[in-house]
Amino acid sequence: IRRGVTDESGKLTVKPVAAGIRKIRVRAEGFKEAAQNLTAVQKGDVKIALVKTTDEAELAYQQAEKLAGEDRDKAVEMYQRAVKLRPKYAEAYLGMARVLAEQGEMDAALEAIKNARRARLIYPEASAVEGRIYKDLGEEEKAIASFNRAIKEGKGFQPESYTGLGLLFKEKAGGEGASGDFQSEKLNFEQAIKHFQKAIEQLSASEPVVYLLLGEIYEKLDRDKEAIALYQRFLKDFPDSNERTAVESFIVQLKKKMSEEQ
């Protein structure tokens, strides 16, 4: 997954596809969402035409998405308007669930997930959000089941769920370590590593925090070479990150530690 916005002329530069197929989805306020597959044989510019929409449900959904990071209460109102106008609007139910969960309204968020599933039987994003909700409620088994369901529904591609599993096992390891069960701590850290690695692979340099979470575990387990390699990849993938100076410092400290241990 990569995210980006076009320039003023409407152009967006993406890396060419080495093999297989990549799907690009384009959204713009007031227009219908458009999607197109990109293949390795395509060269040069690819034009994706956007068509204006007068669909009130779609416009309400777009407004809700815009408000989600600004005014959650109003965002929920707009999501509700969208699903009232289009009762099987799966994306609107999912957006509503995310906002309600952020507000701590977990029961309402889970109900929105149920409605999203009624509208779309196989919906990996909905299962992933359900997993996050159960994780925040402390219901580990249900969270793991939902994340794994999302991965299965996504046919192995579901970076949000891999990240959620990584966080869950990382937190679980922290609890085991605090209680003195260091064997369980290590086993849970290993699980967290596996899932964070998969998330990084699928996110294609779009979520820097996952690198830092994985690096923290490598350092905790004294896997310094792997931590250095990961941090160097971070610097390559996120050259303009605000965390750049801190990550460079991590590398210096780890190299110093390794030289002192020789």
PDB file of C-alpha atoms in Angstrom:
ATOM      1  CA  ILE A   1       0.000   0.000   0.000  1.00  0.00           C
ATOM      2  CA  ARG A   2       1.181   3.479  -0.903  1.00  0.00           C
ATOM      3  CA  ARG A   3      -0.702   6.703  -0.380  1.00  0.00           C
ATOM      4  CA  GLY A   4      -0.266  10.042  -2.059  1.00  0.00           C
ATOM      5  CA  VAL A   5      -1.922  13.120  -3.496  1.00  0.00           C
ATOM      6  CA  THR A   6      -1.681  14.587  -6.978  1.00  0.00           C
ATOM      7  CA  ASP A   7      -0.030  17.889  -7.797  1.00  0.00           C
ATOM      8  CA  GLU A   8      -2.067  20.893  -8.940  1.00  0.00           C
ATOM      9  CA  SER A   9      -2.220  19.538 -12.480  1.00  0.00           C
ATOM     10  CA  GLY A  10      -3.701  16.261 -11.261  1.00  0.00           C
ATOM     11  CA  LYS A  11      -0.557  14.164 -11.737  1.00  0.00           C
ATOM     12  CA  LEU A  12       0.764  11.555  -9.330  1.00  0.00           C
ATOM     13  CA  THR A  13       4.032   9.709  -9.915  1.00  0.00           C
ATOM     14  CA  VAL A  14       4.178   6.050  -8.894  1.00  0.00           C
ATOM     15  CA  LYS A  15       6.897   3.470  -9.319  1.00  0.00           C
ATOM     16  CA  PRO A  16       6.434   1.142 -12.298  1.00  0.00           C
ATOM     17  CA  VAL A  17       5.097  -2.339 -11.657  1.00  0.00           C
ATOM     18  CA  ALA A  18       7.899  -4.930 -11.840  1.00  0.00           C
ATOM     19  CA  ALA A  19       5.511  -7.849 -12.208  1.00  0.00           C
ATOM     20  CA  GLY A  20       1.886  -8.702 -11.659  1.00  0.00           C
ATOM     21  CA  ILE A  21      -0.879  -6.162 -11.209  1.00  0.00           C
ATOM     22  CA  ARG A  22      -1.193  -3.108  -8.993  1.00  0.00           C
ATOM     23  CA  LYS A  23      -4.499  -1.379  -8.391  1.00  0.00           C
ATOM     24  CA  ILE A  24      -4.695   2.374  -8.025  1.00  0.00           C
ATOM     25  CA  ARG A  25      -7.725   3.978  -6.378  1.00  0.00           C
ATOM     26  CA  VAL A  26      -8.443   7.676  -6.813  1.00  0.00           C
ATOM     27  CA  ARG A  27     -10.707   9.816  -4.655  1.00  0.00           C
ATOM     28  CA  ALA A  28     -11.657  13.468  -4.948  1.00  0.00           C
ATOM     29  CA  GLU A  29     -14.360  15.356  -3.104  1.00  0.00           C
ATOM     30  CA  GLY A  30     -17.466  15.694  -5.245  1.00  0.00           C
ATOM     31  CA  PHE A  31     -16.454  12.875  -7.614  1.00  0.00           C
ATOM     32  CA  LYS A  32     -17.115   9.162  -7.806  1.00  0.00           C
ATOM     33  CA  GLU A  33     -14.207   7.011  -6.651  1.00  0.00           C
ATOM     34  CA  ALA A  34     -12.327   5.499  -9.592  1.00  0.00           C
ATOM     35  CA  ALA A  35     -10.091   2.430  -9.694  1.00  0.00           C
ATOM     36  CA  GLN A  36      -7.811   1.028 -12.361  1.00  0.00           C
ATOM     37  CA  ASN A  37      -5.331  -1.824 -12.621  1.00  0.00           C
ATOM     38  CA  LEU A  38      -1.727  -1.093 -13.581  1.00  0.00           C
ATOM     39  CA  THR A  39       0.395  -3.823 -15.158  1.00  0.00           C
ATOM     40  CA  ALA A  40       4.074  -4.230 -15.913  1.00  0.00           C
ATOM     41  CA  VAL A  41       3.516  -3.797 -19.658  1.00  0.00           C
ATOM     42  CA  GLN A  42       1.998  -0.326 -19.284  1.00  0.00           C
ATOM     43  CA  LYS A  43       4.392   2.542 -19.994  1.00  0.00           C
ATOM     44  CA  GLY A  44       4.148   6.309 -19.710  1.00  0.00           C
ATOM     45  CA  ASP A  45       1.169   8.254 -18.406  1.00  0.00           C
ATOM     46  CA  VAL A  46      -2.023   6.496 -17.366  1.00  0.00           C
ATOM     47  CA  LYS A  47      -5.136   8.652 -17.396  1.00  0.00           C
ATOM     48  CA  ILE A  48      -7.920   8.029 -14.899  1.00  0.00           C
ATOM     49  CA  ALA A  49     -10.999  10.105 -15.562  1.00  0.00           C
ATOM     50  CA  LEU A  50     -13.128  11.227 -12.629  1.00  0.00           C
ATOM     51  CA  VAL A  51     -16.858  11.744 -12.949  1.00  0.00           C
ATOM     52  CA  LYS A  52     -18.765  14.190 -10.755  1.00  0.00           C
ATOM     53  CA  THR A  53     -21.339  12.656  -8.465  1.00  0.00           C
ATOM     54  CA  THR A  54     -24.738  13.908  -7.402  1.00  0.00           C
ATOM     55  CA  ASP A  55     -25.358  10.844  -5.221  1.00  0.00           C
ATOM     56  CA  GLU A  56     -26.339  12.306  -1.833  1.00  0.00           C
ATOM     57  CA  ALA A  57     -25.201   9.205   0.048  1.00  0.00           C
ATOM     58  CA  GLU A  58     -21.760   9.336  -1.544  1.00  0.00           C
ATOM     59  CA  LEU A  59     -21.448  13.073  -0.880  1.00  0.00           C
ATOM     60  CA  ALA A  60     -22.447  12.546   2.757  1.00  0.00           C
ATOM     61  CA  TYR A  61     -19.833   9.780   3.061  1.00  0.00           C
ATOM     62  CA  GLN A  62     -17.140  12.027   1.583  1.00  0.00           C
ATOM     63  CA  GLN A  63     -18.062  14.765   4.034  1.00  0.00           C
ATOM     64  CA  ALA A  64     -17.903  12.297   6.916  1.00  0.00           C
ATOM     65  CA  GLU A  65     -14.432  11.130   5.845  1.00  0.00           C
ATOM     66  CA  LYS A  66     -13.286  14.766   5.736  1.00  0.00           C
ATOM     67  CA  LEU A  67     -14.728  15.474   9.195  1.00  0.00           C
ATOM     68  CA  ALA A  68     -13.368  12.279  10.803  1.00  0.00           C
ATOM     69  CA  GLY A  69     -10.128  13.949  11.825  1.00  0.00           C
ATOM     70  CA  GLU A  70     -11.719  17.282  12.722  1.00  0.00           C
ATOM     71  CA  ASP A  71     -15.099  16.774  14.409  1.00  0.00           C
ATOM     72  CA  ARG A  72     -15.967  13.169  15.234  1.00  0.00           C
ATOM     73  CA  ASP A  73     -19.513  13.879  16.360  1.00  0.00           C
ATOM     74  CA  LYS A  74     -20.353  15.576  13.072  1.00  0.00           C
ATOM     75  CA  ALA A  75     -18.543  12.827  11.192  1.00  0.00           C
ATOM     76  CA  VAL A  76     -20.779  10.206  12.817  1.00  0.00           C
ATOM     77  CA  GLU A  77     -23.841  12.271  11.875  1.00  0.00           C
ATOM     78  CA  MET A  78     -22.753  12.335   8.237  1.00  0.00           C
ATOM     79  CA  TYR A  79     -21.992   8.596   8.213  1.00  0.00           C
ATOM     80  CA  GLN A  80     -25.481   8.031   9.627  1.00  0.00           C
ATOM     81  CA  ARG A  81     -26.945  10.217   6.912  1.00  0.00           C
ATOM     82  CA  ALA A  82     -25.028   8.226   4.274  1.00  0.00           C
ATOM     83  CA  VAL A  83     -26.348   4.850   5.497  1.00  0.00           C
ATOM     84  CA  LYS A  84     -29.866   6.223   5.857  1.00  0.00           C
ATOM     85  CA  LEU A  85     -29.741   7.213   2.204  1.00  0.00           C
ATOM     86  CA  ARG A  86     -28.039   3.954   1.207  1.00  0.00           C
ATOM     87  CA  PRO A  87     -28.792   1.216   3.785  1.00  0.00           C
ATOM     88  CA  LYS A  88     -26.122  -1.156   2.425  1.00  0.00           C
ATOM     89  CA  TYR A  89     -23.275   1.382   2.302  1.00  0.00           C
ATOM     90  CA  ALA A  90     -20.502  -0.856   3.673  1.00  0.00           C
ATOM     91  CA  GLU A  91     -17.739   1.777   3.528  1.00  0.00           C
ATOM     92  CA  ALA A  92     -19.845   4.252   5.497  1.00  0.00           C
ATOM     93  CA  TYR A  93     -20.546   1.711   8.241  1.00  0.00           C
ATOM     94  CA  LEU A  94     -16.832   0.942   8.436  1.00  0.00           C
ATOM     95  CA  GLY A  95     -15.882   4.623   8.636  1.00  0.00           C
ATOM     96  CA  MET A  96     -18.487   5.072  11.359  1.00  0.00           C
ATOM     97  CA  ALA A  97     -17.032   2.136  13.294  1.00  0.00           C
ATOM     98  CA  ARG A  98     -13.538   3.640  13.185  1.00  0.00           C
ATOM     99  CA  VAL A  99     -14.733   7.003  14.513  1.00  0.00           C
ATOM    100  CA  LEU A 100     -16.948   5.476  17.201  1.00  0.00           C
ATOM    101  CA  ALA A 101     -14.030   3.313  18.380  1.00  0.00           C
ATOM    102  CA  GLU A 102     -11.826   6.398  18.606  1.00  0.00           C
ATOM    103  CA  GLN A 103     -14.534   7.981  20.793  1.00  0.00           C
ATOM    104  CA  GLY A 104     -14.518   4.932  23.060  1.00  0.00           C
ATOM    105  CA  GLU A 105     -18.039   3.887  22.018  1.00  0.00           C
ATOM    106  CA  MET A 106     -17.062   0.267  21.504  1.00  0.00           C
ATOM    107  CA  ASP A 107     -20.512  -1.345  21.544  1.00  0.00           C
ATOM    108  CA  ALA A 108     -21.759   1.099  18.914  1.00  0.00           C
ATOM    109  CA  ALA A 109     -18.590   0.527  16.891  1.00  0.00           C
ATOM    110  CA  LEU A 110     -19.106  -3.263  16.947  1.00  0.00           C
ATOM    111  CA  GLU A 111     -22.722  -2.770  15.844  1.00  0.00           C
ATOM    112  CA  ALA A 112     -21.486  -0.669  12.904  1.00  0.00           C
ATOM    113  CA  ILE A 113     -19.098  -3.504  11.997  1.00  0.00           C
ATOM    114  CA  LYS A 114     -22.014  -5.966  12.018  1.00  0.00           C
ATOM    115  CA  ASN A 115     -23.920  -3.680   9.663  1.00  0.00           C
ATOM    116  CA  ALA A 116     -20.869  -3.393   7.389  1.00  0.00           C
ATOM    117  CA  ARG A 117     -20.713  -7.194   7.223  1.00  0.00           C
ATOM    118  CA  ARG A 118     -24.408  -7.438   6.431  1.00  0.00           C
ATOM    119  CA  ALA A 119     -23.784  -5.100   3.519  1.00  0.00           C
ATOM    120  CA  ARG A 120     -20.623  -6.941   2.389  1.00  0.00           C
ATOM    121  CA  LEU A 121     -20.175 -10.522   3.497  1.00  0.00           C
ATOM    122  CA  ILE A 122     -16.418 -10.715   2.822  1.00  0.00           C
ATOM    123  CA  TYR A 123     -14.887  -7.484   4.098  1.00  0.00           C
ATOM    124  CA  PRO A 124     -11.305  -7.793   5.390  1.00  0.00           C
ATOM    125  CA  GLU A 125     -11.088  -4.132   6.470  1.00  0.00           C
ATOM    126  CA  ALA A 126     -14.159  -4.573   8.676  1.00  0.00           C
ATOM    127  CA  SER A 127     -12.667  -7.681  10.300  1.00  0.00           C
ATOM    128  CA  ALA A 128      -9.423  -5.764  10.911  1.00  0.00           C
ATOM    129  CA  VAL A 129     -11.238  -2.901  12.641  1.00  0.00           C
ATOM    130  CA  GLU A 130     -13.206  -5.434  14.675  1.00  0.00           C
ATOM    131  CA  GLY A 131      -9.871  -6.914  15.763  1.00  0.00           C
ATOM    132  CA  ARG A 132      -8.622  -3.489  16.856  1.00  0.00           C
ATOM    133  CA  ILE A 133     -11.788  -2.914  18.876  1.00  0.00           C
ATOM    134  CA  TYR A 134     -11.492  -6.265  20.661  1.00  0.00           C
ATOM    135  CA  LYS A 135      -7.786  -5.592  21.286  1.00  0.00           C
ATOM    136  CA  ASP A 136      -8.618  -2.254  22.919  1.00  0.00           C
ATOM    137  CA  LEU A 137     -11.266  -4.017  25.034  1.00  0.00           C
ATOM    138  CA  GLY A 138      -8.618  -6.493  26.217  1.00  0.00           C
ATOM    139  CA  GLU A 139     -10.362  -9.465  24.583  1.00  0.00           C
ATOM    140  CA  GLU A 140      -7.223 -11.038  23.110  1.00  0.00           C
ATOM    141  CA  GLU A 141      -8.708 -14.261  21.739  1.00  0.00           C
ATOM    142  CA  LYS A 142     -11.498 -12.439  19.899  1.00  0.00           C
ATOM    143  CA  ALA A 143      -8.984  -9.878  18.598  1.00  0.00           C
ATOM    144  CA  ILE A 144      -6.661 -12.576  17.246  1.00  0.00           C
ATOM    145  CA  ALA A 145      -9.600 -14.396  15.641  1.00  0.00           C
ATOM    146  CA  SER A 146     -10.801 -11.191  13.936  1.00  0.00           C
ATOM    147  CA  PHE A 147      -7.329 -10.246  12.687  1.00  0.00           C
ATOM    148  CA  ASN A 148      -6.778 -13.751  11.316  1.00  0.00           C
ATOM    149  CA  ARG A 149     -10.187 -13.668   9.668  1.00  0.00           C
ATOM    150  CA  ALA A 150      -9.255 -10.373   8.002  1.00  0.00           C
ATOM    151  CA  ILE A 151      -6.022 -11.884   6.674  1.00  0.00           C
ATOM    152  CA  LYS A 152      -7.913 -14.900   5.340  1.00  0.00           C
ATOM    153  CA  GLU A 153     -10.541 -12.671   3.719  1.00  0.00           C
ATOM    154  CA  GLY A 154      -7.785 -10.557   2.183  1.00  0.00           C
ATOM    155  CA  LYS A 155      -6.089 -13.711   0.835  1.00  0.00           C
ATOM    156  CA  GLY A 156      -2.977 -12.968   2.850  1.00  0.00           C
ATOM    157  CA  PHE A 157      -2.884  -9.242   2.180  1.00  0.00           C
ATOM    158  CA  GLN A 158      -4.051  -7.249   5.207  1.00  0.00           C
ATOM    159  CA  PRO A 159      -1.334  -4.979   6.651  1.00  0.00           C
ATOM    160  CA  GLU A 160      -3.696  -3.413   9.196  1.00  0.00           C
ATOM    161  CA  SER A 161      -4.297  -6.819  10.742  1.00  0.00           C
ATOM    162  CA  TYR A 162      -0.623  -7.777  10.718  1.00  0.00           C
ATOM    163  CA  THR A 163       0.116  -4.475  12.492  1.00  0.00           C
ATOM    164  CA  GLY A 164      -2.674  -5.149  14.986  1.00  0.00           C
ATOM    165  CA  LEU A 165      -1.321  -8.621  15.734  1.00  0.00           C
ATOM    166  CA  GLY A 166       2.178  -7.193  16.104  1.00  0.00           C
ATOM    167  CA  LEU A 167       0.943  -4.657  18.642  1.00  0.00           C
ATOM    168  CA  LEU A 168      -1.074  -7.264  20.507  1.00  0.00           C
ATOM    169  CA  PHE A 169       1.857  -9.674  20.895  1.00  0.00           C
ATOM    170  CA  LYS A 170       4.248  -6.827  21.729  1.00  0.00           C
ATOM    171  CA  GLU A 171       1.985  -5.667  24.544  1.00  0.00           C
ATOM    172  CA  LYS A 172       1.490  -9.255  25.686  1.00  0.00           C
ATOM    173  CA  ALA A 173       5.263  -9.729  25.815  1.00  0.00           C
ATOM    174  CA  GLY A 174       5.585  -6.608  27.940  1.00  0.00           C
ATOM    175  CA  GLY A 175       3.134  -8.024  30.445  1.00  0.00           C
ATOM    176  CA  GLU A 176       4.913 -11.377  30.589  1.00  0.00           C
ATOM    177  CA  GLY A 177       8.260  -9.672  31.114  1.00  0.00           C
ATOM    178  CA  ALA A 178       6.880  -7.524  33.918  1.00  0.00           C
ATOM    179  CA  SER A 179       5.653 -10.675  35.693  1.00  0.00           C
ATOM    180  CA  GLY A 180       9.041 -12.365  35.317  1.00  0.00           C
ATOM    181  CA  ASP A 181       8.004 -14.952  32.714  1.00  0.00           C
ATOM    182  CA  PHE A 182      10.874 -14.232  30.339  1.00  0.00           C
ATOM    183  CA  GLN A 183      10.371 -17.341  28.207  1.00  0.00           C
ATOM    184  CA  SER A 184       6.794 -16.297  27.357  1.00  0.00           C
ATOM    185  CA  GLU A 185       8.011 -12.746  26.852  1.00  0.00           C
ATOM    186  CA  LYS A 186      10.491 -13.896  24.221  1.00  0.00           C
ATOM    187  CA  LEU A 187       7.924 -16.120  22.469  1.00  0.00           C
ATOM    188  CA  ASN A 188       5.453 -13.245  22.232  1.00  0.00           C
ATOM    189  CA  PHE A 189       8.145 -10.882  20.982  1.00  0.00           C
ATOM    190  CA  GLU A 190       8.948 -13.416  18.252  1.00  0.00           C
ATOM    191  CA  GLN A 191       5.284 -13.427  17.246  1.00  0.00           C
ATOM    192  CA  ALA A 192       5.256  -9.628  17.195  1.00  0.00           C
ATOM    193  CA  ILE A 193       8.376  -9.568  14.993  1.00  0.00           C
ATOM    194  CA  LYS A 194       6.815 -11.955  12.485  1.00  0.00           C
ATOM    195  CA  HIS A 195       3.690  -9.844  12.131  1.00  0.00           C
ATOM    196  CA  PHE A 196       5.437  -6.461  12.050  1.00  0.00           C
ATOM    197  CA  GLN A 197       7.777  -7.751   9.331  1.00  0.00           C
ATOM    198  CA  LYS A 198       4.779  -8.810   7.253  1.00  0.00           C
ATOM    199  CA  ALA A 199       3.099  -5.450   7.799  1.00  0.00           C
ATOM    200  CA  ILE A 200       6.200  -3.538   6.654  1.00  0.00           C
ATOM    201  CA  GLU A 201       6.439  -5.729   3.564  1.00  0.00           C
ATOM    202  CA  GLN A 202       2.838  -4.996   2.613  1.00  0.00           C
ATOM    203  CA  LEU A 203       2.710  -1.313   3.595  1.00  0.00           C
ATOM    204  CA  SER A 204       5.451  -0.325   1.110  1.00  0.00           C
ATOM    205  CA  ALA A 205       6.980   2.512   3.134  1.00  0.00           C
ATOM    206  CA  SER A 206       3.750   4.212   4.158  1.00  0.00           C
ATOM    207  CA  GLU A 207       3.734   3.709   7.959  1.00  0.00           C
ATOM    208  CA  PRO A 208       7.039   4.698   9.637  1.00  0.00           C
ATOM    209  CA  VAL A 209       5.798   3.906  13.144  1.00  0.00           C
ATOM    210  CA  VAL A 210       5.771   0.162  12.370  1.00  0.00           C
ATOM    211  CA  TYR A 211       9.532   0.285  11.688  1.00  0.00           C
ATOM    212  CA  LEU A 212      10.110   1.939  15.062  1.00  0.00           C
ATOM    213  CA  LEU A 213       7.966  -0.599  16.900  1.00  0.00           C
ATOM    214  CA  LEU A 214       9.891  -3.465  15.319  1.00  0.00           C
ATOM    215  CA  GLY A 215      13.221  -1.769  15.982  1.00  0.00           C
ATOM    216  CA  GLU A 216      12.296  -1.425  19.651  1.00  0.00           C
ATOM    217  CA  ILE A 217      11.757  -5.186  19.872  1.00  0.00           C
ATOM    218  CA  TYR A 218      15.039  -5.980  18.111  1.00  0.00           C
ATOM    219  CA  GLU A 219      16.853  -3.788  20.630  1.00  0.00           C
ATOM    220  CA  LYS A 220      14.998  -5.402  23.529  1.00  0.00           C
ATOM    221  CA  LEU A 221      16.191  -8.827  22.324  1.00  0.00           C
ATOM    222  CA  ASP A 222      19.753  -7.559  21.660  1.00  0.00           C
ATOM    223  CA  ARG A 223      19.387  -8.287  17.944  1.00  0.00           C
ATOM    224  CA  ASP A 224      21.471  -5.238  17.191  1.00  0.00           C
ATOM    225  CA  LYS A 225      22.476  -6.037  13.597  1.00  0.00           C
ATOM    226  CA  GLU A 226      18.848  -6.487  12.623  1.00  0.00           C
ATOM    227  CA  ALA A 227      17.903  -3.273  14.392  1.00  0.00           C
ATOM    228  CA  ILE A 228      20.611  -1.339  12.541  1.00  0.00           C
ATOM    229  CA  ALA A 229      19.554  -2.779   9.185  1.00  0.00           C
ATOM    230  CA  LEU A 230      15.933  -1.865   9.915  1.00  0.00           C
ATOM    231  CA  TYR A 231      16.812   1.688  10.955  1.00  0.00           C
ATOM    232  CA  GLN A 232      18.943   2.130   7.838  1.00  0.00           C
ATOM    233  CA  ARG A 233      15.979   1.006   5.750  1.00  0.00           C
ATOM    234  CA  PHE A 234      13.839   3.524   7.649  1.00  0.00           C
ATOM    235  CA  LEU A 235      16.213   6.335   6.639  1.00  0.00           C
ATOM    236  CA  LYS A 236      16.034   5.192   3.020  1.00  0.00           C
ATOM    237  CA  ASP A 237      12.259   4.808   2.955  1.00  0.00           C
ATOM    238  CA  PHE A 238      11.491   8.006   4.914  1.00  0.00           C
ATOM    239  CA  PRO A 239      14.235  10.522   4.040  1.00  0.00           C
ATOM    240  CA  ASP A 240      12.142  13.493   5.186  1.00  0.00           C
ATOM    241  CA  SER A 241      10.828  11.992   8.426  1.00  0.00           C
ATOM    242  CA  ASN A 242      10.786  14.104  11.592  1.00  0.00           C
ATOM    243  CA  GLU A 243      12.252  11.045  13.319  1.00  0.00           C
ATOM    244  CA  ARG A 244      15.329  11.003  11.101  1.00  0.00           C
ATOM    245  CA  THR A 245      17.714  12.519  13.663  1.00  0.00           C
ATOM    246  CA  ALA A 246      16.519  10.178  16.399  1.00  0.00           C
ATOM    247  CA  VAL A 247      16.890   7.118  14.160  1.00  0.00           C
ATOM    248  CA  GLU A 248      20.395   8.169  13.124  1.00  0.00           C
ATOM    249  CA  SER A 249      21.204   8.410  16.824  1.00  0.00           C
ATOM    250  CA  PHE A 250      19.844   4.876  17.404  1.00  0.00           C
ATOM    251  CA  ILE A 251      22.228   3.555  14.748  1.00  0.00           C
ATOM    252  CA  VAL A 252      25.239   5.341  16.280  1.00  0.00           C
ATOM    253  CA  GLN A 253      24.412   4.014  19.753  1.00  0.00           C
ATOM    254  CA  LEU A 254      23.918   0.456  18.555  1.00  0.00           C
ATOM    255  CA  LYS A 255      27.186   0.444  16.596  1.00  0.00           C
ATOM    256  CA  LYS A 256      28.986   1.778  19.665  1.00  0.00           C
ATOM    257  CA  LYS A 257      27.418  -0.937  21.803  1.00  0.00           C
ATOM    258  CA  MET A 258      28.478  -3.650  19.352  1.00  0.00           C
ATOM    259  CA  SER A 259      32.063  -2.362  19.194  1.00  0.00           C
ATOM    260  CA  GLU A 260      32.285  -2.310  23.001  1.00  0.00           C
ATOM    261  CA  GLU A 261      31.057  -5.914  23.220  1.00  0.00           C
ATOM    262  CA  GLN A 262      33.727  -7.244  20.850  1.00  0.00           C
TER     263      GLN A 262
END
